[in-house]
Coordinates of C-alpha atoms in Angstrom, one line a residue:
Chain A
M19 CA 0.2 0.2 -0.5
D20 CA 1.3 3.3 -0.8
Y21 CA 2.8 5.4 2.2
A22 CA 0.6 7.9 2.0
T23 CA -3.0 6.2 2.4
K24 CA -1.2 3.7 4.6
K25 CA -4.1 3.3 7.9
L26 CA -2.2 1.9 11.4
A27 CA -3.9 -2.0 12.0
E28 CA -5.7 -0.4 14.4
E29 CA -6.4 3.8 15.9
K30 CA -4.7 5.2 18.4
V31 CA -5.9 7.6 20.4
F32 CA -4.8 10.1 22.9
K33 CA -6.2 11.0 26.0
D34 CA -7.2 14.4 25.8
P35 CA -8.7 17.0 28.3
V36 CA -10.0 18.9 25.5
H37 CA -11.1 17.0 22.8
R38 CA -11.3 14.2 25.1
Y39 CA -9.5 12.2 22.3
I40 CA -7.0 12.6 20.1
H41 CA -8.1 9.8 16.9
V42 CA -5.1 8.6 14.7
R43 CA -5.0 6.5 11.6
D44 CA -3.1 7.6 9.6
Q45 CA 1.0 6.0 9.5
V46 CA 2.1 9.3 8.6
I47 CA 0.7 11.1 11.2
W48 CA 1.6 8.7 13.4
D49 CA 5.0 8.1 12.7
L50 CA 5.8 12.3 12.7
I51 CA 4.3 12.4 16.3
G52 CA 7.1 10.1 17.1
T53 CA 10.0 11.8 15.6
R54 CA 12.6 13.2 18.2
E55 CA 11.5 16.9 16.5
F56 CA 8.2 16.4 17.3
Q57 CA 8.8 15.1 20.8
R58 CA 10.6 17.9 21.5
L59 CA 7.8 20.3 21.8
R60 CA 6.8 18.6 24.8
R61 CA 9.6 20.6 26.5
I62 CA 7.8 24.1 25.3
K63 CA 5.2 24.9 27.2
Q64 CA 2.5 26.5 25.5
L65 CA 2.2 29.7 27.4
G66 CA 5.5 30.6 27.9
T67 CA 5.3 32.1 31.5
T68 CA 2.1 32.2 32.3
Y69 CA 2.4 29.0 35.1
L70 CA 4.3 32.2 36.9
V71 CA 0.3 33.6 37.2
F72 CA -2.1 30.1 36.2
H73 CA 0.0 27.7 38.1
G74 CA -2.2 25.2 36.0
A75 CA -0.4 26.9 32.4
E76 CA 1.9 23.6 32.6
H77 CA 0.8 22.8 29.2
S78 CA 3.2 21.9 26.5
R79 CA 3.4 23.2 22.6
F80 CA 3.1 19.1 21.9
S81 CA -0.7 19.0 23.2
H82 CA -1.5 22.0 22.0
S83 CA -0.3 20.6 17.9
L84 CA -2.3 17.1 18.3
G85 CA -5.3 19.0 19.2
V86 CA -5.0 21.3 15.6
Y87 CA -4.5 18.2 14.4
E88 CA -7.8 16.6 15.6
I89 CA -9.6 19.7 14.8
V90 CA -8.5 20.0 11.4
R91 CA -8.6 16.1 11.4
R92 CA -12.7 15.9 12.0
M93 CA -13.1 19.4 9.7
V94 CA -11.6 17.4 6.7
D95 CA -12.8 13.8 7.6
D96 CA -16.5 14.7 9.4
I97 CA -17.3 17.8 8.0
F98 CA -16.0 18.4 4.4
I99 CA -16.3 14.8 3.5
D100 CA -18.2 14.2 0.3
M101 CA -18.7 18.6 -0.6
P102 CA -17.6 19.3 -3.8
E103 CA -15.8 22.4 -3.0
W104 CA -13.7 20.1 -0.7
D105 CA -10.4 18.6 -2.8
E106 CA -10.0 15.3 -1.1
S107 CA -6.1 14.9 -2.5
E108 CA -5.5 18.0 -0.2
R109 CA -6.5 15.8 3.5
L110 CA -2.8 14.6 4.0
V111 CA -1.1 18.0 3.4
V112 CA -3.4 20.1 6.0
L113 CA -3.3 17.1 8.2
C114 CA 0.2 17.4 8.5
A115 CA 0.8 21.3 8.3
A116 CA -1.9 21.2 11.5
L117 CA 0.4 18.6 13.2
L118 CA 3.6 20.2 12.9
H119 CA 2.6 24.1 12.4
D120 CA 4.5 25.2 15.6
L121 CA 7.4 23.2 15.2
G122 CA 9.7 25.8 15.5
H123 CA 8.5 27.1 18.9
G124 CA 12.1 27.7 20.8
P125 CA 12.2 27.2 24.5
F126 CA 9.8 30.7 25.7
S127 CA 9.4 31.0 22.4
H128 CA 8.1 35.4 22.2
S129 CA 11.0 36.2 24.9
F130 CA 13.8 33.9 23.1
E131 CA 13.0 35.2 19.0
H132 CA 13.3 38.8 20.0
V133 CA 16.5 38.9 22.2
F134 CA 17.9 36.9 19.5
D135 CA 16.3 38.6 16.5
L136 CA 14.4 34.8 15.2
D137 CA 11.7 33.6 13.5
H138 CA 10.4 30.5 15.5
E139 CA 8.2 29.8 11.3
E140 CA 11.6 29.9 9.9
F141 CA 12.6 27.0 11.8
T142 CA 9.5 25.1 11.3
R143 CA 10.6 25.3 7.4
A144 CA 14.0 24.7 8.7
I145 CA 13.4 21.4 10.2
I146 CA 10.6 19.9 7.5
L147 CA 12.8 20.9 4.8
G148 CA 16.3 20.3 6.7
D149 CA 17.9 16.5 7.7
T150 CA 16.1 15.4 10.3
E151 CA 13.7 12.8 11.2
V152 CA 10.3 14.5 10.4
N153 CA 12.0 15.7 6.6
H154 CA 12.3 12.1 6.1
V155 CA 9.2 10.9 7.4
L156 CA 7.6 13.4 4.8
T157 CA 9.9 12.5 2.1
R158 CA 8.9 9.0 2.5
V159 CA 4.9 10.7 1.0
S160 CA 6.8 12.1 -1.6
P161 CA 10.0 14.0 -2.6
E162 CA 7.8 17.1 -2.9
F163 CA 5.7 16.1 0.1
P164 CA 7.8 18.0 2.8
Q165 CA 7.6 21.7 0.4
K166 CA 4.0 21.7 0.3
V167 CA 3.5 20.9 4.3
S168 CA 6.2 23.9 4.6
D169 CA 4.2 25.9 2.3
V170 CA 0.7 25.5 4.0
I171 CA 2.4 26.6 7.2
A172 CA 4.2 29.5 5.7
K173 CA 0.4 30.7 3.7
T174 CA 2.4 30.6 0.5
Y175 CA -0.1 27.5 -0.3
E176 CA -1.7 27.7 -4.0
N177 CA -4.9 26.5 -2.2
K178 CA -5.3 29.5 0.4
Q179 CA -8.6 27.3 1.2
V180 CA -6.4 24.7 3.2
V181 CA -3.8 27.7 4.7
S182 CA -7.0 29.3 6.1
M183 CA -7.8 25.7 7.6
I184 CA -4.9 26.7 10.0
S185 CA -3.9 30.3 9.8
S186 CA -7.1 32.8 9.1
Q187 CA -8.9 34.9 12.6
I188 CA -11.0 31.3 12.8
D189 CA -8.9 28.3 12.6
A190 CA -7.6 25.7 14.2
D191 CA -4.6 26.6 15.7
R192 CA -6.9 29.6 17.6
M193 CA -10.0 27.2 18.5
D194 CA -7.6 24.6 20.1
Y195 CA -5.3 27.4 21.8
L196 CA -8.6 29.5 23.5
Q197 CA -10.2 26.2 24.7
R198 CA -6.8 24.4 25.7
D199 CA -5.1 27.8 27.6
A200 CA -9.3 27.9 29.3
Y201 CA -8.6 24.6 30.6
F202 CA -5.3 24.5 31.7
T203 CA -5.1 28.0 33.8
G204 CA -8.6 27.2 35.2
V205 CA -10.4 30.7 33.8
S206 CA -13.8 30.6 33.4
Y207 CA -13.8 32.4 30.0
G208 CA -12.1 31.1 26.9
H209 CA -15.1 28.9 26.1
F210 CA -17.2 28.7 23.5
D211 CA -18.8 26.0 21.0
M212 CA -16.8 24.3 18.8
E213 CA -18.8 21.4 17.3
R214 CA -21.4 24.1 16.6
I215 CA -19.0 26.4 14.7
L216 CA -17.4 22.8 12.6
R217 CA -20.9 22.3 11.5
V218 CA -21.3 25.4 10.1
M219 CA -18.1 25.7 8.4
R220 CA -18.1 25.5 4.2
P221 CA -15.4 25.2 2.3
K222 CA -14.8 28.0 -0.1
E223 CA -12.8 28.8 -3.0
E224 CA -10.3 31.1 -1.1
Q225 CA -11.3 30.4 2.6
V226 CA -13.7 27.9 5.3
V227 CA -16.3 30.2 6.0
I228 CA -19.6 30.1 8.0
K229 CA -22.9 29.5 7.0
S230 CA -24.7 32.8 8.2
S231 CA -26.7 30.2 10.6
G232 CA -23.9 30.2 13.2
M233 CA -22.6 33.8 14.0
H234 CA -24.0 33.4 17.3
A235 CA -21.6 30.5 17.5
V236 CA -18.9 32.9 15.9
E237 CA -19.8 35.5 18.2
D238 CA -19.4 33.7 20.6
Y239 CA -15.3 32.5 19.7
I240 CA -14.7 36.2 19.0
M241 CA -16.1 37.3 23.0
S242 CA -13.6 34.6 24.4
R243 CA -10.8 35.5 21.9
Y244 CA -11.1 38.7 23.3
Q245 CA -11.2 37.5 27.3
M246 CA -8.4 35.6 26.9
Y247 CA -6.7 38.3 25.6
W248 CA -7.1 40.7 27.9
Q249 CA -7.2 38.3 31.0
V250 CA -4.4 35.6 30.5
Y251 CA -1.9 36.8 27.6
F252 CA -1.9 40.2 29.2
H253 CA -1.6 39.3 32.5
P254 CA 0.6 41.9 33.6
V255 CA 2.6 39.8 36.4
S256 CA 2.8 37.3 33.4
R257 CA 3.9 40.4 31.3
S258 CA 6.6 41.2 34.0
A259 CA 7.9 37.6 34.6
E260 CA 8.7 38.1 30.6
V261 CA 10.2 40.9 31.1
I262 CA 12.5 39.5 33.4
L263 CA 13.3 36.5 31.4
T264 CA 14.5 38.9 27.5
K265 CA 16.2 40.5 30.3
I266 CA 18.4 37.5 31.5
L267 CA 18.8 37.0 27.8
H268 CA 19.7 40.0 27.0
R269 CA 22.7 39.9 29.7
A270 CA 23.9 36.7 29.5
K271 CA 24.9 38.1 25.7
D272 CA 26.3 41.3 26.6
L273 CA 28.4 39.2 28.7
S274 CA 28.8 36.9 26.5
Q275 CA 29.9 39.1 23.7
G276 CA 32.3 41.4 26.4
N277 CA 33.9 38.3 26.6
Y278 CA 32.6 37.5 30.2
Q279 CA 34.6 34.7 31.9
F280 CA 31.5 32.3 32.8
K281 CA 31.7 29.8 35.9
Q282 CA 30.2 27.4 33.5
E283 CA 30.8 27.6 29.7
P284 CA 27.2 28.5 28.4
T285 CA 27.4 26.1 25.9
H286 CA 24.2 25.6 24.5
F287 CA 23.8 29.5 24.0
M288 CA 27.0 30.3 22.3
A289 CA 26.3 29.7 18.3
F290 CA 23.2 32.1 19.5
F291 CA 25.5 34.6 21.1
Q292 CA 27.7 34.4 18.1
N293 CA 24.7 34.4 16.0
N294 CA 25.6 31.8 14.2
I295 CA 23.0 29.2 14.7
E296 CA 22.8 26.0 12.8
L297 CA 19.8 24.1 12.6
E298 CA 21.5 21.3 15.3
D299 CA 21.8 24.6 18.0
Y300 CA 18.2 25.1 18.1
I301 CA 16.5 21.7 18.3
A302 CA 19.3 21.2 21.1
L303 CA 17.6 24.3 23.3
D304 CA 14.2 23.0 25.4
E305 CA 12.9 25.0 28.6
N306 CA 14.1 22.6 31.2
I307 CA 17.6 23.6 29.3
L308 CA 17.4 27.4 30.0
L309 CA 15.7 26.6 33.5
T310 CA 18.6 24.9 34.7
Y311 CA 20.9 27.6 33.2
F312 CA 19.0 30.1 35.0
Q313 CA 19.8 27.9 38.3
M314 CA 23.4 28.0 37.7
W315 CA 23.3 31.8 36.5
M316 CA 22.0 32.6 39.8
Q317 CA 25.5 31.8 41.4
E318 CA 27.8 34.3 38.3
S319 CA 30.1 36.7 39.8
D320 CA 27.9 39.3 37.2
P321 CA 25.4 41.1 39.6
I322 CA 23.1 41.6 37.0
L323 CA 22.8 38.3 35.6
S324 CA 22.7 36.3 39.0
D325 CA 20.2 38.9 40.6
L326 CA 17.7 38.9 37.5
S327 CA 18.5 34.8 37.6
R328 CA 17.1 34.5 40.9
R329 CA 14.0 36.8 40.4
F330 CA 12.7 35.0 37.2
I331 CA 14.0 31.1 39.7
N332 CA 11.8 32.2 42.9
R333 CA 9.7 34.3 41.1
K334 CA 10.9 38.0 42.4
L335 CA 9.3 40.0 40.2
F336 CA 9.0 43.8 38.9
K337 CA 6.4 45.8 39.7
Y338 CA 4.6 48.4 37.2
I339 CA 2.8 51.4 37.1
E340 CA 0.2 52.3 34.2
F341 CA 2.1 54.9 32.1
D342 CA 0.5 57.3 29.7
P343 CA 3.5 58.1 27.2
A344 CA 1.3 60.2 25.0
N345 CA 1.5 62.8 28.0
E346 CA 4.9 61.3 29.9
Y347 CA 7.4 60.1 27.6
E348 CA 9.7 62.7 28.5
K349 CA 9.4 61.2 32.4
L350 CA 11.5 58.4 30.7
S351 CA 15.1 60.5 30.2
D352 CA 14.1 61.8 33.8
L353 CA 14.2 57.9 35.1
K354 CA 17.2 56.8 32.8
E355 CA 19.1 59.4 34.2
L356 CA 18.1 58.7 38.0
F357 CA 18.3 55.6 37.9
Y358 CA 22.3 55.8 36.5
Q359 CA 22.7 58.1 40.0
A360 CA 21.6 55.9 41.7
G361 CA 23.8 52.7 40.7
I362 CA 20.6 50.8 38.9
D363 CA 21.1 50.3 35.1
P364 CA 18.1 51.4 33.6
K365 CA 19.0 49.3 30.6
Y366 CA 18.1 46.4 32.7
Y367 CA 16.0 47.8 35.6
L368 CA 13.6 50.0 33.7
V369 CA 11.1 48.9 31.4
H370 CA 8.3 49.8 29.2
D371 CA 6.1 47.2 27.5
S372 CA 3.0 47.5 25.9
I373 CA 0.5 45.1 23.9
S374 CA 2.1 45.5 20.6
D375 CA 5.0 43.7 22.0
L376 CA 2.8 40.8 22.2
P377 CA 2.8 37.3 20.0
Y378 CA -1.1 37.8 19.9
D379 CA -4.2 39.6 17.9
F380 CA -7.7 40.6 18.2
Y381 CA -10.3 40.0 15.9
R382 CA -10.2 42.4 13.3
P383 CA -11.9 43.6 10.3
G384 CA -9.2 46.2 8.9
E385 CA -9.0 47.3 5.4
E386 CA -9.2 45.6 1.8
E387 CA -6.7 43.1 1.7
E388 CA -5.4 43.8 4.5
R389 CA -6.1 40.6 6.1
V390 CA -8.5 38.1 5.6
P391 CA -11.5 39.0 7.8
I392 CA -14.2 36.2 8.9
Q393 CA -17.0 35.4 6.4
L394 CA -20.4 34.5 6.5
L395 CA -22.0 32.5 4.2
M396 CA -25.3 34.3 3.4
P397 CA -28.6 32.5 2.4
N398 CA -28.3 33.7 -0.9
G399 CA -25.3 32.4 -1.2
K400 CA -23.4 35.6 -1.1
T401 CA -20.6 36.4 2.1
R402 CA -20.9 39.2 3.9
E403 CA -17.4 40.0 6.5
L404 CA -18.9 39.3 10.5
S405 CA -18.8 42.7 12.0
R406 CA -21.0 43.9 9.1
C407 CA -23.6 41.6 10.5
S408 CA -22.8 41.3 14.3
E409 CA -23.5 44.1 16.3
I410 CA -21.2 42.3 19.3
V411 CA -18.4 42.0 16.9
E412 CA -18.4 45.4 15.4
A413 CA -18.5 46.7 19.4
I414 CA -15.1 45.0 20.3
S415 CA -13.4 45.1 17.1
G416 CA -13.9 48.8 16.4
K417 CA -12.9 49.7 19.8
R418 CA -8.8 50.1 21.0
R419 CA -8.0 49.6 23.7
S420 CA -3.9 50.3 24.3
D421 CA -2.0 49.3 27.5
H422 CA 1.1 50.6 28.4
K423 CA 3.1 49.9 32.0
L424 CA 6.7 50.3 33.6
Y425 CA 8.0 47.4 35.2
F426 CA 11.0 48.3 37.4
P427 CA 12.3 46.9 41.2
E428 CA 10.2 48.3 43.4
E429 CA 11.8 46.5 46.9
V430 CA 14.7 47.5 45.9
L431 CA 13.7 51.3 45.6
L432 CA 12.1 50.6 48.7
Q433 CA 15.0 50.1 51.0
D434 CA 17.1 52.0 53.0
G435 CA 20.6 52.3 52.5
T436 CA 22.7 53.8 50.1
Q437 CA 21.4 56.5 47.7
K438 CA 17.7 56.4 49.7
T439 CA 17.1 59.9 48.8
L440 CA 17.8 59.5 45.1
K441 CA 15.2 56.1 45.3
K442 CA 12.7 58.1 46.7
Q443 CA 12.8 60.9 44.3
I444 CA 12.9 57.9 41.8
L445 CA 9.1 56.5 43.7
K446 CA 8.0 59.9 43.2
V447 CA 8.7 60.2 39.4
L448 CA 7.2 56.6 39.0
R449 CA 3.7 57.5 40.8
G450 CA 3.7 61.1 39.3
Chain B
M24 CA 11.6 52.0 25.4
L25 CA 9.3 53.6 22.9
E26 CA 12.0 53.7 20.4
E27 CA 10.0 51.3 17.7
H28 CA 7.1 53.8 18.1
A29 CA 9.4 56.9 17.4
K30 CA 10.1 55.2 14.2
V31 CA 7.3 54.3 13.2
V32 CA 6.2 57.7 13.5
Q33 CA 9.3 59.1 12.0
F34 CA 8.5 57.3 8.7
V35 CA 5.0 58.7 8.6
S36 CA 6.3 62.1 9.3
L37 CA 8.6 61.1 6.1
A38 CA 6.2 60.5 3.7
G39 CA 3.7 63.6 4.9
S40 CA 0.6 61.2 4.7
V41 CA 0.3 57.9 3.5
T42 CA -3.0 56.1 2.7
G43 CA -4.0 52.9 2.8
R44 CA -3.1 50.7 5.5
K45 CA -1.7 47.5 3.9
K46 CA 0.0 50.5 2.0
L47 CA 2.3 51.4 5.0
Q48 CA 2.7 47.5 5.9
K49 CA 4.6 46.6 3.0
M50 CA 6.6 50.3 2.6
V51 CA 7.9 49.9 6.0
Y52 CA 8.4 46.0 5.3
I53 CA 10.2 47.3 2.9
A54 CA 12.3 49.4 4.3
K55 CA 13.0 46.6 6.7
K56 CA 14.4 44.0 4.6
M57 CA 16.7 47.1 2.7
K58 CA 18.2 46.9 6.8
F59 CA 16.2 50.3 7.8
P60 CA 16.2 49.1 11.6
F61 CA 12.9 48.2 12.0
N62 CA 11.8 45.6 14.5
E63 CA 8.2 44.1 13.8
K64 CA 8.4 40.9 13.6
Y65 CA 6.6 39.7 9.6
Q66 CA 4.3 37.1 8.1
F67 CA 3.7 36.1 5.5
H68 CA -0.3 36.2 4.5
I69 CA -2.4 36.1 1.9
Y70 CA -1.9 39.7 1.0
G71 CA 1.9 39.2 1.6
P72 CA 4.2 40.3 4.7
Y73 CA 2.0 41.2 7.4
S74 CA 3.2 42.4 11.1
E75 CA 0.6 41.9 13.7
E76 CA 2.9 44.1 16.1
L77 CA 3.0 46.6 13.4
T78 CA -0.5 47.1 13.4
L79 CA -1.3 47.9 17.3
R80 CA 1.9 49.9 17.2
V81 CA -0.3 52.2 14.5
E82 CA -3.0 52.1 16.5
E83 CA -1.5 52.8 19.9
L84 CA 0.3 55.6 18.2
C85 CA -3.0 57.1 17.1
T86 CA -4.8 56.3 20.4
M87 CA -1.6 58.4 21.9
G88 CA -2.4 61.5 19.5
F89 CA 0.8 61.4 17.9
L90 CA -0.6 60.0 14.4
T91 CA -4.0 61.1 12.9
E92 CA -6.0 57.8 11.0
E93 CA -8.4 59.5 8.5
M94 CA -10.8 56.7 7.8
E95 CA -13.3 56.9 3.8
D96 CA -15.4 54.2 3.5
K97 CA -15.4 53.4 0.2
G98 CA -18.6 51.7 -0.3
S99 CA -17.5 47.5 0.1
Y100 CA -13.8 48.5 2.4
V101 CA -12.7 51.5 4.4
Q102 CA -9.9 53.4 3.6
Y103 CA -7.7 54.7 6.0
T104 CA -5.0 57.7 5.5
Y105 CA -2.1 58.8 8.5
Q106 CA -0.9 61.7 9.0
V107 CA 2.0 62.9 11.7
T108 CA 0.8 65.2 14.3
D109 CA 2.4 67.9 15.8
K110 CA 3.1 66.0 19.3
G111 CA 4.1 63.2 17.3
T112 CA 6.8 65.2 15.6
N113 CA 7.5 66.1 18.8
F114 CA 7.9 62.8 20.2
S115 CA 10.3 61.3 17.2
N116 CA 12.5 64.2 17.8
H117 CA 12.6 64.0 21.2
M118 CA 13.0 59.8 20.8
C119 CA 14.5 58.9 18.3
E120 CA 17.6 59.9 15.8
E121 CA 17.5 61.3 11.8
Q122 CA 18.2 57.7 9.5
Q123 CA 20.3 58.9 6.7
H124 CA 18.6 58.5 4.0
L125 CA 15.3 56.8 5.2
N126 CA 13.6 59.9 3.5
E127 CA 15.2 59.5 -0.1
V128 CA 13.8 55.9 0.5
V129 CA 9.9 56.4 1.9
E130 CA 9.6 59.4 -1.0
V131 CA 9.9 56.1 -3.7
L132 CA 8.1 54.2 -1.8
N133 CA 5.4 56.6 -1.4
S134 CA 4.6 57.5 -4.9
K135 CA 4.0 54.2 -5.5
S136 CA 0.8 52.4 -5.1
A137 CA 0.1 49.5 -2.9
R138 CA -0.7 46.9 -5.8
F139 CA 2.4 47.5 -6.7
L140 CA 4.2 47.8 -3.0
E141 CA 2.9 44.0 -2.6
L142 CA 4.7 42.9 -5.5
V143 CA 7.8 44.3 -4.7
S144 CA 6.9 43.6 -1.2
T145 CA 6.4 39.5 -1.7
L146 CA 9.5 39.2 -4.2
L147 CA 11.2 40.3 -1.2
F148 CA 9.9 37.6 0.6
F149 CA 11.5 34.8 -1.6
D150 CA 14.2 36.9 -1.7
E151 CA 16.2 33.8 -1.6
L152 CA 15.4 32.0 -3.9
P153 CA 17.0 32.5 -7.7
K154 CA 15.0 35.5 -9.4
E155 CA 13.1 33.0 -11.8
E156 CA 11.9 31.2 -8.9
R157 CA 10.6 34.0 -6.9
I158 CA 8.4 35.4 -10.1
Q159 CA 6.7 32.0 -10.1
K160 CA 6.1 32.0 -6.6
V161 CA 5.2 35.5 -7.4
H162 CA 2.4 33.8 -9.7
V163 CA 1.3 30.9 -7.2
V164 CA 0.8 33.2 -3.9
K165 CA -0.6 35.7 -5.8
G166 CA -2.3 34.5 -9.3
K167 CA -5.3 36.2 -9.1
L168 CA -3.6 39.8 -9.4
K169 CA -1.7 38.4 -12.7
F170 CA 1.1 40.7 -12.1
T171 CA 2.5 41.3 -16.1
E172 CA 6.3 41.2 -16.9
T173 CA 6.3 44.8 -17.3
E174 CA 5.0 45.0 -13.9
M175 CA 7.7 42.8 -12.9
N176 CA 11.0 44.2 -14.1
E177 CA 10.1 47.6 -12.5
A178 CA 9.4 46.1 -9.3
F179 CA 13.3 44.2 -9.8
S180 CA 14.5 48.0 -11.1
L181 CA 13.3 49.0 -8.1
I182 CA 14.3 47.0 -5.5
E183 CA 17.6 47.4 -7.6
A184 CA 17.3 51.5 -6.7
L185 CA 16.3 51.0 -3.4
E186 CA 19.5 48.8 -2.5
E187 CA 21.2 51.2 -4.0
I188 CA 20.5 54.1 -1.8
K189 CA 20.6 51.6 1.1
L190 CA 24.0 51.0 -0.5
N191 CA 25.3 54.8 -0.4
A192 CA 24.3 55.0 3.2
N193 CA 26.9 52.4 4.3

């Protein structure tokens, strides 16, 4: 039998708290799950530093990837099957793309990419197309198959409908992570009727659209997304942990480039510090390794690296104040100067953070051809953009909400001892 | 801190005004590909390289009163025009330094249509491929737009011209 269509002798299932079971019948999918590159995703948390606020949020990109695969499997095997607009020959490529879409995420993905100027999507493509176990499995389907899977994930695949199943404003990726993140953080928002949404999805030429009768289920999904962003993803304390994590990596990089002698050579990081990264260096890293280094760096003689590492490991995070850059941006220069005078390096200890620093998006209809909005399929066969039909969606997608914060080590400024007057002055400026 | 916001204000200021969100997205992307220091992360979307970070940053700048956003209903869609306010000019002058030759690049880009910039940015997105494959890739991902050979040639000429400007800057 052809490898592309080969089925397992018996269906395998993974028990899953969100979808109850993940079903695998395809040999290719089973083989991909067993690769070392896919197994690595068990050691990358889906929500990065969020576990420091919502302690249940220890779930991995492995479970999310299986979840996205399961949603797409249900679309193609239960919903789209026999629909004339669905091309059955795309089944395997979309299942593989769903399973592998996050393959290139690094440890604490967002901070790590930011510090070392990397892009996880590029690494996803590199793993799929490089000399890896994943590539060997995909190549057994056909020599062109890895490129096809990579193109779907990169959104450059010719069939846009296939791309939209994984990357659009209502796709399997978002539907899984909203439910999964809600489950593991324990919050009550983030739930919506996915069964209903799946039932009203219809494949069309350029994208998957939603029957207008399912609009209320989609409204619920948009509201869940909105609430999860503000309540979980943008949580100010989790952002504080992210700020410290970023600063640890920056400090270690700066020290290495300044020929600082680490007590123990940070071998896993050297390629990143020297900007000479091979795929194997990237695959070798995971969050366990980063946390081990942070533990070791707590003992380093550099006071900034050891302090920041201690803060992250022991959850002694920075405090924050609301900041209004429109009227207070000039205050930043004064603050930086005061920090210097007090012997506290503002590069590491005074940080502005806003939502544009974060890797999430809201639903927004946008301008023509800026990005693809959610389209409702009307009874007359035409499509209409969601916010033009739904007052609820129009209300939340038309409003801007910004959020700027300044992070700083408050307890250092409250300490008695050296520079007491200066520190008091800093607190006074910070608190307005 | 806020330097990235200031760079976007400076960019719009150099253009005078930018009509179209898609156009602004592509202009910043092309400038970034010319190694001007913009840090917004771009990914490929159906309509070419797109940065959610830039979208959010522009929204924040409008809320801060550093940019104005004028909306024009075009019937089936809405078009937005961006300009810098006096407050925005002060902010950008305070927060970031002048970038050599950026004004020349911005001027050239702003004189082009959004459709043409979409072509240029897509070609740049695939810049690791040989020329023929890049052209082929554009036809695959942008088949509907039916770019002509003349447009392709113009796009490559523009990329060369921009690279020259940047080369002179270094």
